[in-house]
C-alpha positions as a Python dict, from the first residue, in 0.01 Angstrom:
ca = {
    (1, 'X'): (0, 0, 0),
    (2, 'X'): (-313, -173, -19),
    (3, 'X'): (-628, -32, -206),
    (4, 'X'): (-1019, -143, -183),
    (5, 'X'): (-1156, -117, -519),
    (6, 'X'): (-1566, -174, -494),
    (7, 'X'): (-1781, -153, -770),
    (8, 'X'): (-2156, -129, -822),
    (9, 'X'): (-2306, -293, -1066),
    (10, 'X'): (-2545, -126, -1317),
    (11, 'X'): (-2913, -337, -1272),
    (12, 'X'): (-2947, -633, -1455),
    (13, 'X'): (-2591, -666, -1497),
    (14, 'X'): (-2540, -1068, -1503),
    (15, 'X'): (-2557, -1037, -1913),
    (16, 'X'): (-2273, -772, -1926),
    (17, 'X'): (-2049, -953, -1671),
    (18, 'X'): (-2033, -1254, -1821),
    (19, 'X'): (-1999, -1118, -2154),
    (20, 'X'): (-1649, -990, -2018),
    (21, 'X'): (-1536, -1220, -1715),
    (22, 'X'): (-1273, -1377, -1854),
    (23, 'X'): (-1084, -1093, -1928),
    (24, 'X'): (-1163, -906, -1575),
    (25, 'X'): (-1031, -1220, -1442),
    (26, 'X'): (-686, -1236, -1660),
    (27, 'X'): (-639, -872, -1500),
    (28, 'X'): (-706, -998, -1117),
    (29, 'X'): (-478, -1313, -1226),
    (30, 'X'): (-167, -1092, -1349),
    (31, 'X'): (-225, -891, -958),
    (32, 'X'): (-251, -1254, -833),
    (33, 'X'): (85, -1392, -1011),
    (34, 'X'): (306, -1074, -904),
    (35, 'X'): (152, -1115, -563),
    (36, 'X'): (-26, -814, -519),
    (37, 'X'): (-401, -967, -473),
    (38, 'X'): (-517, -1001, -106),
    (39, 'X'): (-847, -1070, -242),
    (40, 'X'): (-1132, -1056, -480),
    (41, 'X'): (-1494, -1094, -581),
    (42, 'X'): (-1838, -1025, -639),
    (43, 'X'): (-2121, -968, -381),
    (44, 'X'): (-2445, -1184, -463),
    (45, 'X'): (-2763, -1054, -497),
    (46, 'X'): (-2896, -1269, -264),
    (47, 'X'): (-2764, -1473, 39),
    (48, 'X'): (-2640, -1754, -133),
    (49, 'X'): (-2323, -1878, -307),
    (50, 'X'): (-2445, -1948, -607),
    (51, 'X'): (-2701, -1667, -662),
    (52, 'X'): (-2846, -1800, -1018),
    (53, 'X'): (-3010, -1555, -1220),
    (54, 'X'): (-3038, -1308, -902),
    (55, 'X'): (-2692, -1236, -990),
    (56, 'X'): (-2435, -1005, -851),
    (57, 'X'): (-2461, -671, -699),
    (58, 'X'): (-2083, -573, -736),
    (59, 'X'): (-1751, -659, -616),
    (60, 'X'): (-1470, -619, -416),
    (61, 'X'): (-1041, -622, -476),
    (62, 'X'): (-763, -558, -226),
    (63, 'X'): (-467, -525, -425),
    (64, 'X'): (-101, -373, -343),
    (65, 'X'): (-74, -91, -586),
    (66, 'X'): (247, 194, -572),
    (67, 'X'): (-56, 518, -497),
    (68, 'X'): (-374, 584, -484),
    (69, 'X'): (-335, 722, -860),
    (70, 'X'): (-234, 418, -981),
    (71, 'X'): (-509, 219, -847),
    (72, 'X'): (-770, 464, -959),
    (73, 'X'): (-604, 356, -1285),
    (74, 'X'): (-609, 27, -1265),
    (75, 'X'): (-947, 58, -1156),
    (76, 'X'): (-1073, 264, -1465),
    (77, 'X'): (-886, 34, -1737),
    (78, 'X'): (-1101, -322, -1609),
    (79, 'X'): (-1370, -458, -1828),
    (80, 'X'): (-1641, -421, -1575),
    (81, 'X'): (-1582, -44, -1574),
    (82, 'X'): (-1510, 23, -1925),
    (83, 'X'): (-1788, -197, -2037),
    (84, 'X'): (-2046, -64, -1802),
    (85, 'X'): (-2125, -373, -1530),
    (86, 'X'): (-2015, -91, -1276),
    (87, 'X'): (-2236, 238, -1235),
    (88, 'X'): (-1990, 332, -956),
    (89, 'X'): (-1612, 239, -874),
    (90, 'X'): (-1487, 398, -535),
    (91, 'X'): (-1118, 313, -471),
    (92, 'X'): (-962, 372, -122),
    (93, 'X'): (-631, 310, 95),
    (94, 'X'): (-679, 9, 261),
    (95, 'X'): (-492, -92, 628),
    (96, 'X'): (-482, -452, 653),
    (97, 'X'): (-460, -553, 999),
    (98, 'X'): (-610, -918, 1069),
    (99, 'X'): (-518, -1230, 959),
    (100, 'X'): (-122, -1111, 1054),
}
């Protein structure tokens, strides 16, 4: 089943989320390779692409996991939780309906 996983990001978090991209992004790459990523990634602070040094206010992944447990897991173990870039995580079922 598919799971949202969105994070909040602690203020000021650009420093901390660089300082551990790459390896959040090896962990979204191994979901990507087994084909369990619908999607992921951040939310900018401000409404552009690129937002600079406004940086990001969290992010979101849609990822096939086997339960709710195990995504929760997942969710726990990634570098933006366990090095605090996220105040929050909420994970929840996700029903994907469009594009079919």
């Amino acid at each position: 089943m598919w799971y949202a996983i969105v994070g909040e990001d602690v203020p000021d978090s650009l420093p901390k989320r660089l300082a551990v991209r790459a390896d959040h992004l090896a962990r979204l790459q191994v979901l990507q390779n087994q084909g369990r990523l619908l999607l992921a990634g951040p939310f900018p602070s401000v409404d552009a692409a690129d937002p600079g040094s406004a940086g990001f206010s969290g992010s979101l992944i849609v990822a096939d996991f086997d339960s709710l447990q195990a995504a929760q897991e997942w969710a726990a173990a990634d570098p933006y939780v366990t090095t605090g870039v996220f105040r929050s995580t909420r994970v929840k079922p996700f029903k994907k309906v469009l594009p079919a």
